[in-house]
Short mmCIF file of C-alpha atoms in Angstrom, two decimals:
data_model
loop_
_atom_site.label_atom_id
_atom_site.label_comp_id
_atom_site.label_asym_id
_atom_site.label_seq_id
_atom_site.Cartn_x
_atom_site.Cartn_y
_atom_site.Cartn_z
CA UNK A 389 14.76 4.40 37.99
CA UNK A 390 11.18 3.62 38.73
CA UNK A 391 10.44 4.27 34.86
CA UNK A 392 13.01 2.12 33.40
CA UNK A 393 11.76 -0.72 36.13
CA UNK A 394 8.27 -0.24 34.54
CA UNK A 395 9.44 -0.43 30.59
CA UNK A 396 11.56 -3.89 31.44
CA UNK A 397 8.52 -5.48 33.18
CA UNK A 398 6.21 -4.27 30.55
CA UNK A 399 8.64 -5.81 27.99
CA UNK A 400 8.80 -8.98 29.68
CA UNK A 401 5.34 -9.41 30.24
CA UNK A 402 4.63 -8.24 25.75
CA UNK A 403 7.67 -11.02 25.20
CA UNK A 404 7.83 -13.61 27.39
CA UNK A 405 10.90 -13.15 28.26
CA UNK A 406 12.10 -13.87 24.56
CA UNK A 407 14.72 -11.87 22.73
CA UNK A 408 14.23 -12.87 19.31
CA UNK A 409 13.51 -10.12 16.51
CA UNK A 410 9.72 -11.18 15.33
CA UNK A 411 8.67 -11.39 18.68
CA UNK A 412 10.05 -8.08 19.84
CA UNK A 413 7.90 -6.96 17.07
CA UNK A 414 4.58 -8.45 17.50
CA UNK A 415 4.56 -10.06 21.28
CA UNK A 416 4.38 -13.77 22.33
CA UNK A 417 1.27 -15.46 23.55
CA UNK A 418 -1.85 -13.64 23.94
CA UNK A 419 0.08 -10.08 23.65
CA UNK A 420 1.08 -11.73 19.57
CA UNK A 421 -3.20 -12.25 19.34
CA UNK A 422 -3.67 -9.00 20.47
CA UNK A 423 -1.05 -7.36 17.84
CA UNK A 424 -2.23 -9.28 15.06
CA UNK A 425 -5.89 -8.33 15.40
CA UNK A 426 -5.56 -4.73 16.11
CA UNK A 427 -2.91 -4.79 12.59
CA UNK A 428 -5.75 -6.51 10.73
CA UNK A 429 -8.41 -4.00 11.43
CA UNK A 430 -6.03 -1.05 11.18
CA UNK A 431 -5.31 -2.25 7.75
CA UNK A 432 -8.95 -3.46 6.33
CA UNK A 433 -9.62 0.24 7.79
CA UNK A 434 -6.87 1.96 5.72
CA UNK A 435 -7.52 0.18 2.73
CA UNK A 436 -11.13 0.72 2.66
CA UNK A 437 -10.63 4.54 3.14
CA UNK A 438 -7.79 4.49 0.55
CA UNK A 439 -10.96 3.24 -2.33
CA UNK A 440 -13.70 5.10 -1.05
CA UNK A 441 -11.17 8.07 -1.08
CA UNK A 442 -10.26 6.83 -4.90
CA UNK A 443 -13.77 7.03 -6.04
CA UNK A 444 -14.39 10.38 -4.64
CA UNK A 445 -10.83 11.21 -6.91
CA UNK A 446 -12.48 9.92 -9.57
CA UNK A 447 -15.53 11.53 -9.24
CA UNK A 448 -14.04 14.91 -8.83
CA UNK A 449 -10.80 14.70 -11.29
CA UNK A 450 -12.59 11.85 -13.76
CA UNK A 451 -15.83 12.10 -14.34
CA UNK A 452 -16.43 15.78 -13.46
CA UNK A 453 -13.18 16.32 -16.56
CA UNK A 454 -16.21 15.41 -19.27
CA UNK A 455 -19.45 16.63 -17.35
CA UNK A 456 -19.33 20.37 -17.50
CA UNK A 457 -19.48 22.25 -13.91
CA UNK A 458 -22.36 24.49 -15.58
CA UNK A 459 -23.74 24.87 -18.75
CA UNK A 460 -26.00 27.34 -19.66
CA UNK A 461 -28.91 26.50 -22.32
CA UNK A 462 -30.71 28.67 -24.40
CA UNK A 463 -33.75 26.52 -25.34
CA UNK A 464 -35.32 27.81 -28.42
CA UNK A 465 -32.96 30.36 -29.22
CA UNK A 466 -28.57 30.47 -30.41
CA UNK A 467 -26.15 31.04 -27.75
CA UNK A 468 -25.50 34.55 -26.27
CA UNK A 469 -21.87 36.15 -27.71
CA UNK A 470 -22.39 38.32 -25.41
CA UNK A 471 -22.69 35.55 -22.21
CA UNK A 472 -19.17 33.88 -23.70
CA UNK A 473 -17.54 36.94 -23.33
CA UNK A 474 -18.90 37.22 -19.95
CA UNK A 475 -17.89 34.28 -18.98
CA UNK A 476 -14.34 34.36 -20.27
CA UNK A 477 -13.28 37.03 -18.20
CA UNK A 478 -15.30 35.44 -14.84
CA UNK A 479 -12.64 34.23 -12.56
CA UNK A 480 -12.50 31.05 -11.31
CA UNK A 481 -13.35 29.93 -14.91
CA UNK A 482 -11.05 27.48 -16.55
CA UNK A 483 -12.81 26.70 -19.88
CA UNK A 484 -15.83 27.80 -21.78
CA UNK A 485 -16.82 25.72 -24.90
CA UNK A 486 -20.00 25.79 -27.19
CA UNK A 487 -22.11 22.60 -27.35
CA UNK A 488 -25.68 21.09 -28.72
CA UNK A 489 -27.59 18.45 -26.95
CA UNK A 490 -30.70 16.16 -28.06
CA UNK A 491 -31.86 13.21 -26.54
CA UNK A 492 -31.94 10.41 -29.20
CA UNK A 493 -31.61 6.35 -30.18
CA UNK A 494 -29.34 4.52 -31.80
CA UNK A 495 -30.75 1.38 -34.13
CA UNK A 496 -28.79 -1.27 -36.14
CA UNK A 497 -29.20 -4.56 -36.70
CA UNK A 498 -32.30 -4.88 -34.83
CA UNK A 499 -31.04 -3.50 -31.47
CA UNK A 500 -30.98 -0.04 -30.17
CA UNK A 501 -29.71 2.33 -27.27
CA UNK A 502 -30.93 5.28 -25.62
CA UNK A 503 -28.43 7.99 -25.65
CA UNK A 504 -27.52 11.35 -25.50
CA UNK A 505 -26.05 13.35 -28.25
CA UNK A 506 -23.58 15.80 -28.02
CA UNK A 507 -22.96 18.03 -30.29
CA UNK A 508 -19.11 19.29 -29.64
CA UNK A 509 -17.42 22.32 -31.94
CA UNK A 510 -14.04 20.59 -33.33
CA UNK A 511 -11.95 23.83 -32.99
CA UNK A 512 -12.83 24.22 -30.09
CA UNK A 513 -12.80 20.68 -27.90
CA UNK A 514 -13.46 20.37 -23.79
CA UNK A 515 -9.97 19.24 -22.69
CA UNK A 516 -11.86 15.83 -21.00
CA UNK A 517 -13.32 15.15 -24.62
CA UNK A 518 -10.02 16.15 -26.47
CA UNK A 519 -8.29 13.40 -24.31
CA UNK A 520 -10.24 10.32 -25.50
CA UNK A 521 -10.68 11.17 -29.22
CA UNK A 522 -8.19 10.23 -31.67
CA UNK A 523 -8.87 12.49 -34.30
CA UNK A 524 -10.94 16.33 -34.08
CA UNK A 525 -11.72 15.76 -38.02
CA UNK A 526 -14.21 12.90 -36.83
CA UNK A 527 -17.01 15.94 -35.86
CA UNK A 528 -16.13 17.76 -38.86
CA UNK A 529 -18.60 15.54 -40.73
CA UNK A 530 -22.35 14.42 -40.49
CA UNK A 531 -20.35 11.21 -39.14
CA UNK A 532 -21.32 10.13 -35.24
CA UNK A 533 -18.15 9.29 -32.46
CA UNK A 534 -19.70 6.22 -30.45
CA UNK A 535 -18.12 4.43 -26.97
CA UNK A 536 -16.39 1.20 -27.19
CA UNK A 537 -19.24 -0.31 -24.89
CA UNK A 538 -21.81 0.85 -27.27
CA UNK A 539 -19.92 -0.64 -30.27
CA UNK A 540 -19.73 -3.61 -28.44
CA UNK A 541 -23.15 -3.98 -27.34
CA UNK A 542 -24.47 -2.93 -30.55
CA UNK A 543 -22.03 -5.30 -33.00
CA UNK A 544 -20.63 -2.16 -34.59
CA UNK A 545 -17.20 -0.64 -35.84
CA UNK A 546 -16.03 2.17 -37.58
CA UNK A 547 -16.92 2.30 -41.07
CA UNK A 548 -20.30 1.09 -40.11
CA UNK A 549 -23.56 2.73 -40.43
CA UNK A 550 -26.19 3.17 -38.45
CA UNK A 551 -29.57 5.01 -37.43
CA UNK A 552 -30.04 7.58 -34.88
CA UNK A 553 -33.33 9.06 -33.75
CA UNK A 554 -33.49 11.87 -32.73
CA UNK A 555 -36.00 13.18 -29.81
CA UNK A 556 -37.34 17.36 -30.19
CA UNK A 557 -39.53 19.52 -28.05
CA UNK A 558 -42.63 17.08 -29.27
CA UNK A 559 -42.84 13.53 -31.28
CA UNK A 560 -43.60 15.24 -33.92
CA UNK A 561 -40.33 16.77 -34.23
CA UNK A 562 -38.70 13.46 -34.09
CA UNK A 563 -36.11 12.78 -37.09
CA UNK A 564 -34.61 9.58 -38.36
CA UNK A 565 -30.46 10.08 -39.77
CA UNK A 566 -28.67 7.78 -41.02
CA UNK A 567 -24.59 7.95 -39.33
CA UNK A 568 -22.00 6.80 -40.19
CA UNK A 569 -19.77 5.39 -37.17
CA UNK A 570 -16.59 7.25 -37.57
CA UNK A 571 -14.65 6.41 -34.36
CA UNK A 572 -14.61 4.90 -30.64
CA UNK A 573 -13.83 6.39 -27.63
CA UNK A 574 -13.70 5.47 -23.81
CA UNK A 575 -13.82 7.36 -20.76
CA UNK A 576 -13.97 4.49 -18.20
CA UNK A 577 -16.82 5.62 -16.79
CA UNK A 578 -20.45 5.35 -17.17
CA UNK A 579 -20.60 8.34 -19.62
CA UNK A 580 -19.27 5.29 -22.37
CA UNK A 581 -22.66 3.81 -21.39
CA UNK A 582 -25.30 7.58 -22.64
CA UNK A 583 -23.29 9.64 -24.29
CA UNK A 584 -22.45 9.76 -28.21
CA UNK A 585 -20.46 12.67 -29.86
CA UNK A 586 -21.23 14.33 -33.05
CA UNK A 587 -20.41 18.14 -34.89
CA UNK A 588 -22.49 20.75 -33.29
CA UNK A 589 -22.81 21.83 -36.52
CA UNK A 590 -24.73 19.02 -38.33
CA UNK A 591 -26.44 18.60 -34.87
CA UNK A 592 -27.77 22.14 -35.00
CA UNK A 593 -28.95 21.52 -38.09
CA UNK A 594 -30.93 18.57 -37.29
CA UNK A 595 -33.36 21.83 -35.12
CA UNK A 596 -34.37 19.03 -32.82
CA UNK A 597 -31.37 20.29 -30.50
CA UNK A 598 -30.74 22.53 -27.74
CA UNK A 599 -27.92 24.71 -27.48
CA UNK A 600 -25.01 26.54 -25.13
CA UNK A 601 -22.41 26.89 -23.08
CA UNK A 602 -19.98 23.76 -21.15
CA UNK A 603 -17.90 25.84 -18.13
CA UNK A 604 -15.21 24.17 -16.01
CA UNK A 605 -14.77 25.47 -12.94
CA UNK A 606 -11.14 25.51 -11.03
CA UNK A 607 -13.52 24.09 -8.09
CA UNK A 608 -16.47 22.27 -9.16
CA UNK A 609 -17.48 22.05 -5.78
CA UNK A 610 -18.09 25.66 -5.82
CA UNK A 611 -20.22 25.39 -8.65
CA UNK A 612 -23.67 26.08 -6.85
CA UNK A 613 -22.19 29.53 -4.93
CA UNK A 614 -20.82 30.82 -8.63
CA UNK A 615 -24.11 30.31 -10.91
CA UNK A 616 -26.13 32.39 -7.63
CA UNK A 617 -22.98 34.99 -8.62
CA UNK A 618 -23.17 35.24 -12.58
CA UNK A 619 -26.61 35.10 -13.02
CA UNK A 620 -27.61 38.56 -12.68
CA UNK A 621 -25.52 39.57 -15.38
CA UNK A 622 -25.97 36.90 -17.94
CA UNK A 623 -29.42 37.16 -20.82
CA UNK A 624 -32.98 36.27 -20.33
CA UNK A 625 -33.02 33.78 -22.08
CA UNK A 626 -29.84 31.69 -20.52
CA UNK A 627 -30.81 28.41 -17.83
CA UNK A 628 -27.94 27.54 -15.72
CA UNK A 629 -27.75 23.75 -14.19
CA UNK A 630 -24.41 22.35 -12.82
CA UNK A 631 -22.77 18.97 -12.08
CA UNK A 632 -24.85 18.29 -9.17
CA UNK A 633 -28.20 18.34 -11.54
CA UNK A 634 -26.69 14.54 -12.88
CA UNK A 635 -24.46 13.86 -10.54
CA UNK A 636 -25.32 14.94 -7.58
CA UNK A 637 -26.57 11.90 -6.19
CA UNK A 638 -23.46 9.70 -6.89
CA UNK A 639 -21.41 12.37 -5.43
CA UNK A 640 -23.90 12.10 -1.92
CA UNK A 641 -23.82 8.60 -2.02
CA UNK A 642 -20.11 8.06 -2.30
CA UNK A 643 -19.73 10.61 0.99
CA UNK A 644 -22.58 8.98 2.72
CA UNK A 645 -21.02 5.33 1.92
CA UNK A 646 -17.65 6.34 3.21
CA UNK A 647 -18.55 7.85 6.30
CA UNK A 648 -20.99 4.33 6.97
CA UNK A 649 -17.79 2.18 5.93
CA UNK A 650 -15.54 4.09 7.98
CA UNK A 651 -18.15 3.52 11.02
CA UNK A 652 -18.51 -0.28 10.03
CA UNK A 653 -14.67 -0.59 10.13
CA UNK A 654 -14.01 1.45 13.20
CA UNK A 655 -16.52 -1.01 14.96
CA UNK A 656 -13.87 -3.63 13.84
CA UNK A 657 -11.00 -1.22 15.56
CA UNK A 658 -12.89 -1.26 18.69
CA UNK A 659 -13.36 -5.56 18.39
CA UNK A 660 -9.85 -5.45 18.54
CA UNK A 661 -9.65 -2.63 21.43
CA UNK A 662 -11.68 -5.33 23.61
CA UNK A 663 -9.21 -8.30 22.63
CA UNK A 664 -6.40 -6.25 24.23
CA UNK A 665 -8.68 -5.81 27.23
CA UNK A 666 -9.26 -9.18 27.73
CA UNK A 667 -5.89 -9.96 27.24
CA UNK A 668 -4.68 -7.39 29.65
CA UNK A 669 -7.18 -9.15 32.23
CA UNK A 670 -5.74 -12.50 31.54
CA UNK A 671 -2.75 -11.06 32.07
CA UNK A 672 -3.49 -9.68 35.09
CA UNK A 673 -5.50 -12.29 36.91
CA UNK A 674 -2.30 -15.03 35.86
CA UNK A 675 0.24 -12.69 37.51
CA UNK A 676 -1.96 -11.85 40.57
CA UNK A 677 1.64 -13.68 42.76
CA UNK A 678 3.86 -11.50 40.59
CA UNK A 679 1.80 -8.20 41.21
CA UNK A 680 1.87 -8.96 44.51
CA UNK A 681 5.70 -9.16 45.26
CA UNK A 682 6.17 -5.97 42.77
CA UNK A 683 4.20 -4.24 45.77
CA UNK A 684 6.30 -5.74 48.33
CA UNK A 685 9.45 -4.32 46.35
CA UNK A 686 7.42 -0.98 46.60
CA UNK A 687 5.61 -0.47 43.92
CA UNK A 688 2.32 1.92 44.21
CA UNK A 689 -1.02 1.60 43.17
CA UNK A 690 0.03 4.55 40.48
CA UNK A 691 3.32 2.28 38.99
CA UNK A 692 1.13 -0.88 38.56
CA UNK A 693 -1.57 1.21 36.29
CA UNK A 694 1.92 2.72 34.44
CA UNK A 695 2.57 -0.07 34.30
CA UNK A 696 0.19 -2.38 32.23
CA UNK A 697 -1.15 1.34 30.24
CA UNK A 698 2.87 0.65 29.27
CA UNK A 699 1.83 -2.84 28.34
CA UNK A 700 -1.10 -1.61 26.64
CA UNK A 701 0.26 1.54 24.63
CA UNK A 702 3.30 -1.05 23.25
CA UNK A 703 0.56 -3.54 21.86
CA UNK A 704 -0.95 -0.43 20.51
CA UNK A 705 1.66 0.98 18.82
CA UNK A 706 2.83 -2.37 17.16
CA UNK A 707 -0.72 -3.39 16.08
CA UNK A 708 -0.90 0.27 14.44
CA UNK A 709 2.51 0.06 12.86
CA UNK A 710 1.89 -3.54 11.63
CA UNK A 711 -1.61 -2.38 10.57
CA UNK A 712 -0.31 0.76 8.56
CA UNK A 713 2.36 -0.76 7.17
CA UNK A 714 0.31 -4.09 5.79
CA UNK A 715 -2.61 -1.55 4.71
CA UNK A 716 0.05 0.46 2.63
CA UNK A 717 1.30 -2.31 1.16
CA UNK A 718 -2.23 -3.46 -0.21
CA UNK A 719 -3.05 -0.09 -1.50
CA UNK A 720 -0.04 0.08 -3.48
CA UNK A 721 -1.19 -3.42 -4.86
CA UNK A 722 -4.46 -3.30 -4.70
CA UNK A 723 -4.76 -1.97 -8.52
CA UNK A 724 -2.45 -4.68 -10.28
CA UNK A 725 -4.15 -7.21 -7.90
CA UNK A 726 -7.29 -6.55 -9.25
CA UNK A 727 -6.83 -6.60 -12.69
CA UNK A 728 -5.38 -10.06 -12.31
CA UNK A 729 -8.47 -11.03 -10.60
CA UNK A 730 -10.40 -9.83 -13.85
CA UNK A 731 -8.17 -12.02 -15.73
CA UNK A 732 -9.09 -15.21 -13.69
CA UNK A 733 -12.33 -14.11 -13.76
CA UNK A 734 -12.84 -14.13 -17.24
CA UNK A 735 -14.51 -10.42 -17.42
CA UNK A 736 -15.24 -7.27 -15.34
CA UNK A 737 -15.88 -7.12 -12.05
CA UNK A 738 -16.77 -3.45 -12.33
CA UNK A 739 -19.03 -2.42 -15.07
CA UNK A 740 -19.83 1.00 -15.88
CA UNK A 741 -23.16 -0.41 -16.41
CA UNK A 742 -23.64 -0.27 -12.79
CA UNK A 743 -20.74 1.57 -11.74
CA UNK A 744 -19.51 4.81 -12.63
CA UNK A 745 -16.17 3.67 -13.36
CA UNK A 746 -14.52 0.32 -14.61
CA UNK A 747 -11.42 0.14 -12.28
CA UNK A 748 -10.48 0.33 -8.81
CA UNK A 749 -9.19 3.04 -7.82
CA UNK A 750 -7.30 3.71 -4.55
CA UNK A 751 -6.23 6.77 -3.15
CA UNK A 752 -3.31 7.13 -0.08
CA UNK A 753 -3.95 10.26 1.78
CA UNK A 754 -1.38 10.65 4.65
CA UNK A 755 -4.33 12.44 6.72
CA UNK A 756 -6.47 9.37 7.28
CA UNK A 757 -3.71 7.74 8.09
CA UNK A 758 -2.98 9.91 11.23
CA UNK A 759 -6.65 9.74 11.84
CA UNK A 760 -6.65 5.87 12.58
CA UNK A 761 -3.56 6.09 14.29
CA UNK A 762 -4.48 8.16 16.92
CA UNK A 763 -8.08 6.53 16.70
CA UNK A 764 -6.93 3.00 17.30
CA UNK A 765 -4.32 4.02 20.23
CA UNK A 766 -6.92 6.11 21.87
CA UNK A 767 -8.74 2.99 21.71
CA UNK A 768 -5.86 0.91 22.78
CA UNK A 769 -5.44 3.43 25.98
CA UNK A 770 -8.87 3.46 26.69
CA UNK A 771 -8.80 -0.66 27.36
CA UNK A 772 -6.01 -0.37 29.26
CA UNK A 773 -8.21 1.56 32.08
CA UNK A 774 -9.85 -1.33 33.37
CA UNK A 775 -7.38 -3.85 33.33
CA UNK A 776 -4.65 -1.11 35.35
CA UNK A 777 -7.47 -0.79 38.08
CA UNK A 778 -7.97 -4.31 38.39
CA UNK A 779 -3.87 -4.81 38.80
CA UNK A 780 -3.48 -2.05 41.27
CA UNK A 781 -6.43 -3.63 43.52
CA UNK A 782 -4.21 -7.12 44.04
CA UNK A 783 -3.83 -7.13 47.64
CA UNK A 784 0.10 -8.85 48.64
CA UNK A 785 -1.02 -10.21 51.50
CA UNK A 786 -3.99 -12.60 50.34
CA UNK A 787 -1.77 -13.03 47.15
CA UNK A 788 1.37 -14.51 49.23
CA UNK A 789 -0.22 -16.08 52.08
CA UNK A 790 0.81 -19.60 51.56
CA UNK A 791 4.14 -18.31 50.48
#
């Protein structure tokens, strides 16, 4: 009985005494302020988490599907037969592919770009690479594959020809070509912004290149624990490097920003935390004369702190619900959204100039949404302490003396 007394009062006191279906949902009065703000951070929370969680995807299932997890060089020598058959019967290894690398420059028209060359085997194409080129007969030729942002930037299209520079062990070494620009790709990340593809072969041939081995890992993130494995048993002359060597600091950044965003944003959680203790207060101190005849009906000291944590945990659990709900709601949006803002805009708001990808990308995980669900009601119950003490203290007789 004393339980069901407690959820009606604690009703009243989060309506108003109203019956109507929006209030029910988010309070009247200073309990509706108290709702709405706790909803607002919940959701700025769960959206922010959903992109930083996006570009870690990306990172990992994106970016990582065209950087190899380790490649092994031989600088100054071909690469070992006898390491690719090693390495095709490693476990844990998806994909190994033959490649040639040399650092060079493209020149036309007066401008030029610094980029990497890659030198990729047509018969036998990394599954990232094969996704973005039209056509495997472009590196069959002495032809050169270029990104969209570099034909942009340089005033270029296929058909066109070109010069490329290319950088050996010493300047000496260096060697002029003339390309011709055979296709486009785009990868929607900043690889369109340093790498250009060409045959291995004709690359090879150039001598001002180093050659090997590309190896996808099932886990990437394993990468460092595998090379410490298969090095014993691979040549002399092979050098192992993985992801981490390029993009290692991107992939520390983008965990070091998340967990300082998440802080940031759970600072807004706990804003909200203190705007249900101050409303509980207000509550309190302009109910003093109804506290006071709830004791004289016989309520304890232990009922009136039930009582407004009641009051408390159902502003927390609408403010959450509100929150997660609104948050979802953006995420699911939040793509479309912003690729209308680009529109109005007039251009990109993310270039992989600056940013390793040209999109924003947004990732649900049902995890973090547990996480600031139980984060923001522990919040919610922990500014309800205060408040309950500060009820159950209202003495009846000082309260109801001029009654």
């Amino acid at each position: 009985m004393a339980n069901k007394l407690i959820a009606r009062v604690a009703e009243r006191y989060y309506t108003n005494g109203s019956h109507t279906i929006l209030v029910r949902i988010y309070g009247a009065g200073l309990a509706r302020l108290a709702v709405l703000g706790l909803a607002a951070s919940v959701a700025l929370l769960v959206v922010v988490l959903s992109i930083m969680n996006g570009f870690e995807r990306e990172l990992r299932e994106r970016i990582l599907q065209f950087v190899p997890h380790v490649e092994i060089n031989y600088r100054g020598s071909s690469a070992s037969q006898s390491d690719y058959q090693q390495l095709r019967s490693e476990p844990f290894v998806r994909e190994v592919t033959p490649f040639s690398r040399s650092a060079g420059l493209l020149y036309v028209g007066g401008q030029s770009r610094a980029i990497e060359l890659l030198g990729l085997n047509p018969n036998q194409l990394p599954r990232g690479w094969a996704s973005v080129i039209s056509e495997r007969d472009w590196l069959k030729g002495d032809g050169i594959v270029i990104s969209q942002a570099h034909a942009q930037q340089l005033g270029v299209a296929p058909g066109d020809q070109l010069l490329v520079l290319l950088g050996g062990e010493s300047s000496s070494a260096s060697i002029l070509q003339p390309r011709r620009v055979i296709g486009t790709y785009t990868t929607h990340t900043e690889l369109d912004q340093s790498i250009a593809l060409v045959g291995s072969a004709s690359l090879s041939a150039s001598g001002a290149a180093n050659s090997g081995w590309q190896i996808q890992l099932s886990d990437p993130l394993a990468s460092r624990s595998w090379i410490t494995r298969v090095y014993p048993d691979l040549s002399m002359a092979a050098q192992l490097r993985d992801w981490r060597s390029s993009h290692g600091n991107l992939y520390q950044a983008i965990q070091l920003s998340r967990q300082l965003v998440v802080l940031l944003i759970l600072l807004t959680v706990a804003i909200a935390a203190f705007n249900v203790v101050a409303m509980l207060v207000m509550s309190v101190e302009r109910r003093r004369r109804d506290i006071a005849i709830l004791q004289t009906l016989g309520f304890s000291q232990r009922e009136l702190i039930a009582l407004f944590a009641r009051l408390a945990a159902r502003i927390g659990c609408s403010g959450v619900l509100l929150g997660a709900l609104l948050g979802l709601l953006l995420c699911a949006a939040l793509p479309a959204l912003f690729q209308q803002l680009q529109v109005w805009w007039g251009g990109a708001l993310l270039s992989t100039q600056v940013y390793p990808i040209d999109y924003l990308p947004v990732d649900i995980r049902w995890e973090d949404f547990v996480a600031i669900a139980l984060s923001a009601l522990g919040l919610t119950a922990l500014a309800a302490v205060y408040p309950a003490r500060r009820a159950s203290g209202v003495l009846p007789a000082l309260e109801l003396r001029s009654e």
